[in-house]
CSV table of C-alpha atoms in Angstrom, one decimal:
chain,number,residue,atom,x,y,z
A,451,MET,CA,12.6,18.6,-25.6
A,452,LYS,CA,11.8,16.9,-22.3
A,453,LYS,CA,8.1,16.8,-23.0
A,454,ILE,CA,8.7,15.3,-26.4
A,455,LEU,CA,10.9,12.6,-24.8
A,456,GLN,CA,8.1,11.9,-22.3
A,457,VAL,CA,5.5,11.5,-25.0
A,458,VAL,CA,7.8,9.2,-27.0
A,459,VAL,CA,8.5,7.0,-24.0
A,460,ILE,CA,4.8,6.7,-23.1
A,461,SER,CA,3.9,6.0,-26.7
A,462,CYS,CA,6.5,3.3,-27.1
A,463,LEU,CA,5.4,1.6,-23.9
A,464,LEU,CA,1.7,1.7,-24.8
A,465,THR,CA,2.5,0.5,-28.4
A,466,SER,CA,4.5,-2.4,-27.1
A,467,GLY,CA,1.8,-3.3,-24.7
A,468,LEU,CA,-1.0,-3.0,-27.3
A,469,SER,CA,0.9,-4.8,-30.0
A,470,ALA,CA,1.2,-7.8,-27.8
A,471,SER,CA,-2.4,-7.5,-26.7
A,472,ILE,CA,-4.3,-10.7,-26.1
A,473,PHE,CA,-7.7,-9.1,-26.1
A,474,GLY,CA,-10.0,-12.0,-26.7
A,475,GLU,CA,-7.3,-14.6,-26.5
A,476,LYS,CA,-8.3,-17.6,-24.5
A,477,ILE,CA,-6.1,-18.4,-21.4
A,478,THR,CA,-6.3,-22.0,-20.1
A,479,PRO,CA,-6.2,-21.8,-16.3
A,480,ASN,CA,-3.9,-24.2,-14.5
A,481,SER,CA,-5.3,-24.8,-11.0
A,482,ALA,CA,-2.2,-26.7,-9.8
A,483,ASN,CA,0.0,-23.7,-10.6
A,484,GLY,CA,-2.7,-21.6,-9.0
A,485,ALA,CA,-2.4,-23.5,-5.7
A,486,THR,CA,1.3,-22.8,-5.6
A,487,ILE,CA,1.0,-19.1,-6.3
A,488,TRP,CA,-1.9,-18.8,-3.9
A,489,SER,CA,0.2,-20.0,-1.0
A,490,ASP,CA,3.4,-18.3,-2.1
A,491,VAL,CA,2.1,-14.8,-3.1
A,492,CYS,CA,-0.9,-14.1,-0.9
A,493,MET,CA,0.8,-14.9,2.4
A,494,ARG,CA,3.6,-12.6,1.7
A,495,CYS,CA,1.4,-9.6,2.5
A,496,HIS,CA,-1.6,-10.9,4.5
A,497,ASN,CA,-3.2,-13.9,6.2
A,498,LEU,CA,-4.6,-16.4,3.6
A,499,ARG,CA,-8.3,-15.9,2.8
A,500,GLU,CA,-9.9,-19.3,2.6
A,501,PRO,CA,-11.8,-20.1,-0.6
A,502,ALA,CA,-14.9,-20.5,1.5
A,503,ASP,CA,-14.5,-16.9,2.8
A,504,LEU,CA,-16.0,-15.3,-0.3
A,505,SER,CA,-18.5,-16.3,-3.0
A,506,LYS,CA,-17.3,-17.3,-6.5
A,507,ARG,CA,-18.5,-14.0,-7.8
A,508,ALA,CA,-16.7,-12.0,-5.1
A,509,TRP,CA,-13.5,-14.0,-5.7
A,510,LYS,CA,-13.6,-12.9,-9.4
A,511,TYR,CA,-13.4,-9.3,-8.5
A,512,SER,CA,-11.0,-9.7,-5.6
A,513,MET,CA,-8.5,-11.6,-7.8
A,514,GLN,CA,-8.6,-8.9,-10.4
A,515,HIS,CA,-7.8,-6.4,-7.6
A,516,MET,CA,-5.0,-8.6,-6.5
A,517,ARG,CA,-3.7,-8.9,-10.1
A,518,VAL,CA,-3.0,-5.1,-9.9
A,519,ARG,CA,-1.9,-5.0,-6.3
A,520,ALA,CA,0.4,-8.1,-6.2
A,521,GLY,CA,1.8,-7.7,-9.8
A,522,LEU,CA,0.3,-10.9,-11.2
A,523,THR,CA,0.1,-11.9,-14.8
A,524,GLU,CA,-3.3,-12.6,-16.3
A,525,GLN,CA,-2.4,-16.3,-16.5
A,526,GLU,CA,-1.4,-16.4,-12.8
A,527,THR,CA,-4.6,-14.6,-11.8
A,528,LYS,CA,-6.8,-17.1,-13.6
A,529,ASP,CA,-4.7,-20.0,-12.3
A,530,ILE,CA,-5.4,-18.9,-8.7
A,531,LEU,CA,-9.1,-18.3,-9.4
A,532,ALA,CA,-9.3,-21.8,-10.9
A,533,PHE,CA,-7.7,-23.3,-7.8
A,534,ILE,CA,-10.1,-21.4,-5.6
A,535,GLU,CA,-13.2,-22.4,-7.6
A,536,GLU,CA,-12.1,-26.0,-7.5
A,537,SER,CA,-11.6,-25.8,-3.8
A,538,LYS,CA,-15.0,-24.2,-3.3
A,539,THR,CA,-16.7,-27.0,-5.2
A,540,GLN,CA,-15.2,-29.4,-2.7
A,541,GLU,CA,-15.8,-27.2,0.4
A,542,ASP,CA,-19.0,-25.2,0.2
A,543,GLY,CA,-20.1,-25.2,-3.5
A,544,LYS,CA,-21.1,-21.5,-3.3
B,848,MET,CA,-31.0,-19.9,-14.5
B,849,GLN,CA,-30.9,-16.4,-13.0
B,850,THR,CA,-27.7,-17.3,-11.2
B,851,GLU,CA,-26.1,-18.6,-14.4
B,852,LEU,CA,-27.1,-15.4,-16.3
B,853,GLU,CA,-25.6,-13.2,-13.6
B,854,SER,CA,-22.4,-15.2,-13.4
B,855,ASN,CA,-22.0,-14.7,-17.2
B,856,ALA,CA,-22.6,-11.0,-17.1
B,857,LYS,CA,-19.7,-9.0,-18.6
B,858,SER,CA,-19.6,-6.4,-15.9
B,859,GLY,CA,-20.3,-6.2,-12.2
B,860,PHE,CA,-19.1,-4.8,-8.9
B,861,GLN,CA,-18.2,-5.8,-5.4
B,862,LEU,CA,-18.0,-4.0,-2.1
B,863,ALA,CA,-15.0,-5.1,0.0
B,864,GLY,CA,-12.9,-3.2,2.6
B,865,TYR,CA,-12.0,-3.2,6.2
B,866,ALA,CA,-12.7,-1.6,9.6
B,867,SER,CA,-11.0,-1.3,12.9
B,868,PHE,CA,-11.7,0.0,16.5
B,869,ASP,CA,-8.9,1.1,18.8
B,870,TRP,CA,-8.3,1.6,22.5
B,871,THR,CA,-5.1,3.3,23.7
B,872,ASP,CA,-3.6,3.8,27.2
B,873,GLN,CA,-0.6,6.2,26.8
B,874,GLN,CA,1.7,7.3,29.6
B,875,GLY,CA,0.7,10.7,30.9
B,876,SER,CA,-2.8,10.5,29.4
B,877,ASP,CA,-6.1,9.0,30.3
B,878,ASN,CA,-6.9,5.8,28.4
B,879,GLU,CA,-9.4,6.3,25.6
B,880,PHE,CA,-11.3,4.6,22.8
B,881,SER,CA,-8.9,6.2,20.4
B,882,GLY,CA,-9.9,5.3,16.9
B,883,VAL,CA,-12.7,4.2,14.6
B,884,LYS,CA,-12.0,3.5,11.0
B,885,PHE,CA,-14.3,2.3,8.2
B,886,ALA,CA,-12.7,1.8,4.8
B,887,PRO,CA,-15.1,0.5,2.1
B,888,ILE,CA,-13.4,-0.6,-1.2
B,889,PHE,CA,-15.4,-0.6,-4.4
B,890,HIS,CA,-14.4,-2.8,-7.3
B,891,TYR,CA,-16.0,-2.6,-10.7
B,892,GLN,CA,-14.9,-4.9,-13.5
B,893,TYR,CA,-15.7,-5.1,-17.2
B,894,GLY,CA,-14.8,-8.5,-18.5
B,895,ASP,CA,-11.1,-9.2,-18.2
B,896,ILE,CA,-10.0,-5.9,-19.7
B,897,PHE,CA,-10.9,-3.3,-17.2
B,898,GLN,CA,-11.1,-2.8,-13.4
B,899,PHE,CA,-11.9,0.3,-11.3
B,900,GLU,CA,-11.0,0.2,-7.6
B,901,GLY,CA,-11.7,3.0,-5.1
B,902,GLU,CA,-11.1,3.1,-1.3
B,903,LEU,CA,-12.7,5.7,0.9
B,904,GLU,CA,-11.4,6.0,4.5
B,905,PHE,CA,-13.8,7.3,7.1
B,906,THR,CA,-12.4,8.1,10.6
B,907,THR,CA,-13.8,9.9,13.6
B,908,ASN,CA,-11.5,12.5,15.2
B,909,ASN,CA,-11.3,13.6,18.8
B,910,GLN,CA,-13.9,16.4,18.2
B,911,GLY,CA,-16.5,13.8,17.1
B,912,GLU,CA,-16.2,14.9,13.5
B,913,THR,CA,-15.9,12.5,10.6
B,914,ASP,CA,-12.8,12.8,8.5
B,915,THR,CA,-13.0,11.4,4.9
B,916,GLU,CA,-10.1,10.6,2.6
B,917,LEU,CA,-10.1,9.2,-0.9
B,918,GLU,CA,-7.2,6.8,-0.4
B,919,TYR,CA,-7.2,5.7,-4.1
B,920,ALA,CA,-9.5,5.7,-7.1
B,921,ALA,CA,-8.0,4.3,-10.2
B,922,GLY,CA,-9.0,2.4,-13.3
B,923,THR,CA,-6.8,-0.2,-14.9
B,924,LEU,CA,-7.0,-1.2,-18.5
B,925,PHE,CA,-5.3,-4.6,-18.9
B,926,LEU,CA,-3.3,-4.4,-22.1
B,927,ASN,CA,-2.0,-7.9,-22.2
B,928,ASN,CA,-0.9,-10.8,-20.0
B,929,TYR,CA,1.9,-8.8,-18.5
B,930,MET,CA,0.8,-5.2,-18.4
B,931,GLY,CA,-2.0,-3.0,-17.2
B,932,LEU,CA,-2.4,0.8,-17.7
B,933,GLN,CA,-3.6,2.4,-14.5
B,934,LEU,CA,-5.0,5.9,-14.4
B,935,GLY,CA,-6.2,8.0,-11.5
B,936,LYS,CA,-5.2,8.2,-7.9
B,937,PHE,CA,-3.2,5.2,-6.8
B,938,MET,CA,-1.3,4.2,-3.6
B,939,SER,CA,2.4,5.0,-3.9
B,940,PRO,CA,4.2,2.1,-5.7
B,941,VAL,CA,7.4,3.2,-3.9
B,942,GLY,CA,8.1,0.5,-1.3
B,943,GLN,CA,5.5,-2.0,0.0
B,944,PHE,CA,4.1,-0.9,3.4
B,945,VAL,CA,2.0,2.0,2.1
B,946,GLN,CA,0.4,0.2,-0.8
B,947,ASN,CA,0.1,-3.3,0.7
B,948,GLN,CA,0.3,-3.2,4.4
B,949,HIS,CA,-1.8,-0.2,5.4
B,950,PRO,CA,-5.2,-1.9,5.8
B,951,SER,CA,-5.7,-2.6,9.5
B,952,TRP,CA,-6.6,-6.2,9.1
B,953,ILE,CA,-3.3,-6.7,7.2
B,954,ASN,CA,-1.0,-4.6,9.4
B,955,LYS,CA,0.1,-7.0,12.2
B,956,LEU,CA,0.3,-4.3,14.8
B,957,PRO,CA,-2.4,-1.7,15.7
B,958,ALA,CA,-0.3,1.3,14.5
B,959,THR,CA,2.0,2.0,11.5
B,960,PRO,CA,5.8,1.9,11.9
B,961,VAL,CA,7.1,5.4,12.7
B,962,GLY,CA,7.8,7.3,9.4
B,963,PHE,CA,5.3,5.2,7.4
B,964,GLY,CA,2.2,7.2,8.1
B,965,HIS,CA,0.9,10.4,6.4
B,966,ASP,CA,3.5,13.1,6.0
B,967,GLY,CA,6.3,10.7,7.0
B,968,ALA,CA,9.2,9.4,5.0
B,969,ALA,CA,7.2,7.3,2.6
B,970,PRO,CA,5.0,8.9,-0.2
B,971,THR,CA,1.4,7.9,0.3
B,972,SER,CA,-0.2,8.3,-3.2
B,973,PHE,CA,0.1,9.8,-6.6
B,974,ILE,CA,-2.4,11.1,-9.2
B,975,GLY,CA,-1.2,10.1,-12.6
B,976,ALA,CA,-0.6,7.1,-14.7
B,977,ALA,CA,1.2,3.8,-14.2
B,978,LEU,CA,2.1,0.7,-16.2
B,979,ARG,CA,2.2,-2.4,-14.0
B,980,GLY,CA,2.0,-6.1,-14.0
B,981,GLY,CA,3.9,-9.4,-13.7
B,982,LEU,CA,6.7,-10.5,-16.0
B,983,PRO,CA,7.4,-13.8,-17.6
B,984,LYS,CA,9.4,-16.2,-15.4
B,985,VAL,CA,13.2,-16.2,-15.9
B,986,VAL,CA,14.9,-19.4,-14.7
B,987,ASP,CA,11.8,-20.1,-12.7
B,988,ILE,CA,11.9,-16.7,-10.9
B,989,ARG,CA,8.8,-14.6,-10.9
B,990,SER,CA,9.0,-10.8,-10.9
B,991,ASN,CA,6.7,-7.8,-11.1
B,992,TYR,CA,7.1,-4.1,-11.9
B,993,VAL,CA,5.4,-0.7,-11.7
B,994,ILE,CA,6.5,2.4,-13.7
B,995,PHE,CA,4.6,5.6,-12.9
B,996,VAL,CA,4.3,9.3,-13.5
B,997,GLY,CA,2.4,11.5,-11.1
B,998,ASN,CA,1.8,15.1,-10.1
B,999,ALA,CA,4.5,16.7,-7.8
B,1000,PRO,CA,4.2,16.5,-4.0
B,1001,THR,CA,4.2,19.8,-2.1
B,1002,PHE,CA,6.7,21.1,0.4
B,1003,ALA,CA,5.6,23.6,3.1
B,1004,GLU,CA,5.8,24.9,6.6
B,1005,ALA,CA,3.0,23.4,8.7
B,1006,PRO,CA,1.1,25.7,11.2
B,1007,ASP,CA,3.2,24.2,14.1
B,1008,GLY,CA,6.4,25.3,12.4
B,1009,ASP,CA,7.4,21.8,11.2
B,1010,VAL,CA,8.5,21.4,7.6
B,1011,ILE,CA,6.5,18.8,5.8
B,1012,VAL,CA,6.6,16.9,2.5
B,1013,ASP,CA,3.1,16.2,1.5
B,1014,ALA,CA,3.4,13.3,-0.9
B,1015,SER,CA,-0.3,12.4,-1.2
B,1016,GLY,CA,-1.9,12.6,-4.6
B,1017,LYS,CA,-3.0,16.0,-5.9
B,1018,THR,CA,-4.7,17.2,-9.0
B,1019,SER,CA,-2.0,19.9,-9.6
B,1020,SER,CA,1.8,19.9,-9.8
B,1021,GLY,CA,1.9,23.6,-9.0
B,1022,ASP,CA,4.8,24.8,-11.3
B,1023,ALA,CA,6.9,21.8,-10.5
B,1024,SER,CA,7.9,19.0,-12.8
B,1025,LYS,CA,6.1,15.7,-12.4
B,1026,THR,CA,7.4,12.7,-10.4
B,1027,TRP,CA,8.6,9.7,-12.4
B,1028,GLY,CA,9.4,6.4,-10.7
B,1029,GLY,CA,8.9,2.8,-10.3
B,1030,ARG,CA,9.4,-0.4,-8.4
B,1031,PHE,CA,10.9,-3.7,-9.5
B,1032,ALA,CA,10.5,-6.8,-7.4
B,1033,LEU,CA,11.9,-10.4,-7.6
B,1034,ASN,CA,10.5,-13.5,-6.1
B,1035,PRO,CA,13.7,-15.7,-5.8
B,1036,VAL,CA,11.9,-18.4,-3.8
B,1037,GLY,CA,8.2,-19.0,-3.0
B,1038,GLY,CA,7.1,-16.7,-0.2
B,1039,MET,CA,9.8,-14.2,-0.7
B,1040,GLU,CA,9.8,-10.8,-2.5
B,1041,ILE,CA,12.7,-8.4,-2.7
B,1042,GLY,CA,11.8,-5.0,-4.2
B,1043,VAL,CA,13.7,-1.9,-5.1
B,1044,SER,CA,12.1,1.5,-5.8
B,1045,TYR,CA,13.2,4.8,-7.1
B,1046,ALA,CA,11.4,8.1,-8.0
B,1047,LYS,CA,12.6,11.5,-9.2
B,1048,GLY,CA,11.0,14.8,-9.9
B,1049,LYS,CA,10.3,18.1,-8.2
B,1050,VAL,CA,8.3,19.2,-5.2
B,1051,SER,CA,6.2,22.4,-5.4
B,1052,GLU,CA,6.4,25.1,-2.7
B,1053,THR,CA,4.3,28.2,-2.4
B,1054,LEU,CA,6.1,31.1,-0.8
B,1055,THR,CA,4.6,32.7,2.3
B,1056,ALA,CA,5.3,35.8,4.4
B,1057,THR,CA,7.5,33.7,6.7
B,1058,THR,CA,9.4,31.8,4.1
B,1059,ILE,CA,10.1,34.4,1.4
B,1060,THR,CA,13.7,35.6,1.2
B,1061,GLY,CA,13.6,38.4,-1.3
B,1062,GLY,CA,13.4,38.6,-5.1
B,1063,SER,CA,10.0,37.0,-5.2
B,1064,ALA,CA,6.5,37.6,-4.1
B,1065,ILE,CA,4.2,35.9,-1.6
B,1066,ASP,CA,2.2,33.1,-3.3
B,1067,ASP,CA,4.9,32.7,-5.9
B,1068,LYS,CA,5.5,29.0,-6.6
B,1069,LEU,CA,8.9,27.5,-6.8
B,1070,GLN,CA,10.3,24.0,-7.2
B,1071,ARG,CA,12.9,21.9,-5.5
B,1072,ASP,CA,14.6,18.6,-6.4
B,1073,TYR,CA,12.8,15.5,-5.2
B,1074,ASP,CA,14.4,12.1,-5.0
B,1075,VAL,CA,13.0,8.9,-3.4
B,1076,ALA,CA,14.6,5.5,-3.0
B,1077,GLY,CA,13.5,2.4,-1.2
B,1078,VAL,CA,14.2,-1.3,-0.7
B,1079,ASP,CA,11.9,-3.8,0.8
B,1080,VAL,CA,11.8,-7.5,1.7
B,1081,MET,CA,9.0,-9.8,2.6
B,1082,TYR,CA,9.4,-13.5,3.4
B,1083,ASN,CA,6.9,-16.0,4.6
B,1084,LEU,CA,8.2,-19.4,5.6
B,1085,ASN,CA,5.5,-21.7,7.0
B,1086,ALA,CA,4.4,-19.9,10.2
B,1087,ILE,CA,7.2,-17.3,10.2
B,1088,ASP,CA,6.6,-13.9,8.6
B,1089,ILE,CA,9.3,-11.3,8.1
B,1090,LYS,CA,9.0,-7.9,6.6
B,1091,ALA,CA,11.5,-5.0,6.3
B,1092,GLU,CA,11.7,-1.8,4.4
B,1093,TYR,CA,13.9,1.2,4.1
B,1094,ILE,CA,12.7,4.4,2.4
B,1095,LYS,CA,14.2,7.9,1.9
B,1096,GLN,CA,12.8,11.1,0.4
B,1097,LYS,CA,15.4,13.8,-0.3
B,1098,ILE,CA,14.4,17.5,-0.8
B,1099,GLY,CA,16.8,19.9,-2.4
B,1100,ASP,CA,17.4,23.6,-1.4
B,1101,ASN,CA,16.1,26.8,-3.1
B,1102,ASP,CA,17.6,30.2,-2.4
B,1103,LYS,CA,14.2,31.9,-2.8
B,1104,SER,CA,12.9,30.2,0.4
B,1105,SER,CA,14.0,30.2,4.0
B,1106,LEU,CA,13.0,26.6,4.4
B,1107,GLU,CA,15.9,24.2,4.3
B,1108,GLY,CA,15.7,21.0,2.3
B,1109,GLY,CA,16.9,17.7,3.8
B,1110,THR,CA,16.3,14.0,4.1
B,1111,TRP,CA,13.3,12.2,5.4
B,1112,ARG,CA,14.1,8.5,6.0
B,1113,ALA,CA,12.6,5.6,7.8
B,1114,TRP,CA,13.0,1.9,8.1
B,1115,TYR,CA,11.3,-0.9,9.9
B,1116,ALA,CA,11.9,-4.7,10.5
B,1117,GLN,CA,9.1,-6.9,11.7
B,1118,ALA,CA,8.9,-10.6,12.6
B,1119,SER,CA,5.8,-12.6,13.6
B,1120,TYR,CA,4.9,-16.3,14.2
B,1121,GLN,CA,1.6,-18.1,13.9
B,1122,PHE,CA,1.2,-21.0,16.2
B,1123,SER,CA,-0.4,-24.1,14.8
B,1124,PHE,CA,-2.1,-25.3,18.0
B,1125,LEU,CA,-3.6,-21.9,19.0
B,1126,PRO,CA,-4.8,-19.1,16.9
B,1127,ILE,CA,-2.4,-16.6,18.3
B,1128,GLU,CA,0.5,-14.7,16.7
B,1129,PRO,CA,3.2,-12.8,18.6
B,1130,VAL,CA,4.8,-9.8,16.7
B,1131,LEU,CA,7.9,-7.8,17.2
B,1132,ARG,CA,8.8,-4.7,15.2
B,1133,TYR,CA,11.5,-2.0,15.3
B,1134,SER,CA,11.1,1.2,13.4
B,1135,ASP,CA,13.2,4.3,13.0
B,1136,TYR,CA,12.3,7.7,11.5
B,1137,HIS,CA,14.5,10.7,10.8
B,1138,ASN,CA,13.8,14.1,9.3
B,1139,PRO,CA,15.5,17.4,9.6
B,1140,GLU,CA,13.6,18.2,12.9
B,1141,VAL,CA,12.8,14.8,14.4
B,1142,GLU,CA,14.6,11.7,15.4
B,1143,ARG,CA,12.3,8.9,16.5
B,1144,ASN,CA,12.5,5.2,17.1
B,1145,GLN,CA,10.1,2.6,18.4
B,1146,TRP,CA,10.0,-1.0,19.6
B,1147,ALA,CA,6.6,-2.6,19.4
B,1148,ILE,CA,5.7,-6.0,20.8
B,1149,GLY,CA,2.3,-7.4,20.2
B,1150,LEU,CA,0.1,-10.4,20.4
B,1151,ASN,CA,-2.8,-11.1,18.0
B,1152,TYR,CA,-5.7,-13.5,18.4
B,1153,LEU,CA,-7.1,-14.7,15.1
B,1154,PHE,CA,-10.9,-15.4,15.4
B,1155,ALA,CA,-10.5,-15.9,11.6
B,1156,ASN,CA,-7.7,-14.9,9.2
B,1157,ASN,CA,-9.5,-11.7,8.5
B,1158,LEU,CA,-11.0,-11.0,12.0
B,1159,ILE,CA,-8.2,-10.2,14.4
B,1160,ALA,CA,-7.9,-8.8,18.0
B,1161,LYS,CA,-4.5,-7.2,18.7
B,1162,ILE,CA,-2.8,-6.0,21.8
B,1163,ALA,CA,0.6,-4.3,21.7
B,1164,TYR,CA,3.0,-2.3,23.8
B,1165,GLU,CA,5.1,0.5,22.2
B,1166,TYR,CA,8.4,1.8,23.6
B,1167,ASN,CA,8.7,5.2,22.0
B,1168,ASP,CA,11.9,7.3,21.9
B,1169,ASN,CA,12.0,10.8,20.5
B,1170,GLU,CA,15.6,11.7,20.9
B,1171,ASP,CA,15.5,15.4,20.4
B,1172,ASN,CA,11.9,15.9,21.7
B,1173,ALA,CA,11.1,18.1,18.8
B,1174,GLY,CA,7.5,18.7,17.9
B,1175,ASP,CA,4.9,16.9,19.9
B,1176,ALA,CA,6.6,15.6,23.1
B,1177,SER,CA,3.8,13.1,23.8
B,1178,VAL,CA,5.1,10.9,21.0
B,1179,ASN,CA,7.9,10.1,23.4
B,1180,ASN,CA,5.5,8.3,25.7
B,1181,ASN,CA,5.1,4.6,25.8
B,1182,ARG,CA,1.6,3.2,25.2
B,1183,VAL,CA,-0.6,0.1,25.2
B,1184,LEU,CA,-2.8,-0.3,22.1
B,1185,THR,CA,-5.6,-2.7,21.4
B,1186,GLN,CA,-7.5,-3.1,18.2
B,1187,LEU,CA,-10.2,-5.2,16.7
B,1188,ALA,CA,-9.7,-5.3,12.9
B,1189,PHE,CA,-11.5,-7.1,10.2
B,1190,GLY,CA,-11.4,-7.3,6.4
B,1191,PHE,CA,-14.5,-8.1,4.3
């Protein structure tokens, strides 16, 4: 009975997740919101990493890692990445 | 052209991580270069839908041998804006120090708070599955969550006679039920997070010649109740950073074993301040750890020099108090610690 309950709970959670799936859906990044979240969320755990610290490519992977670790939505993750990329254009262009 | 093609690639990987080098001068001992740690973190990503992350931790012990540990290795399939399905070995989502503060370039002091290391009061990792992500804002308040199921921790008597809860991820539950749990955190204001965690399941114990009480055979596996609860707070306001966490693991009794259950609990509170005119950061932390055999507390005061935000030299003094002097008496000694830590 317990195992059946576990399977039902997992199935419901996965179904609810997949039914709302946005695979392929375009998210429009908001760099202004990204700047706010960058300063609010990142500094809670660690010293801020400056946009110039990593390449654009490295930031892409780091932000996906932080999406998992900091409990960010996909929209928030892309907002922060947009802010970092804009800042890099002004700072080092890498 | 080549750069553009590479930036448009669907998949790719990155090597990140951290490393640290320690020197310690402890009362009653000679000073020594006491630690070398190298922890590479591998990230692989396929588009926006999947990421694998794995961290290895290499350390050198006092015999000159290299100890290796797979801290975590987990793939996350992003199901939608708000949810990812994580499979594999992941850092314990219960509380925040273990999963977010353990890298040496992030931890503001050279050592962990008492009770928050391996085999302490806080679970370190699980092998299993988790659903996690951020939630839609409600009245402008952000929140995030983790719900997980993992194989059972083990409960055993260590060679030195101490009873330990080994809550690091394993590929077997023994005959014990799995652990279910989660953490929910709110961000009431920018820079603040308040989290609550809970987990419930069983721990697995293998009977030995010294723990068997009759009616069973050596090597028989039995299970005990396992409950974990925690609450944590992080707040960063301008240059002030405050962190605090309380965590408790409770192990039930089982008549078939002579080992007694009990409560493993720990808490810490830490404050630090980053000056604007100098790259230095004083840190003060109190931590307290209790288990059925040990009662420890520690004051730690430190000063960090930030060559960069991810390249930090630390010096700290620990006042250690082991009230019942159980186990290793040297943990009662005060010590000076220095560390150079960097994240990459």
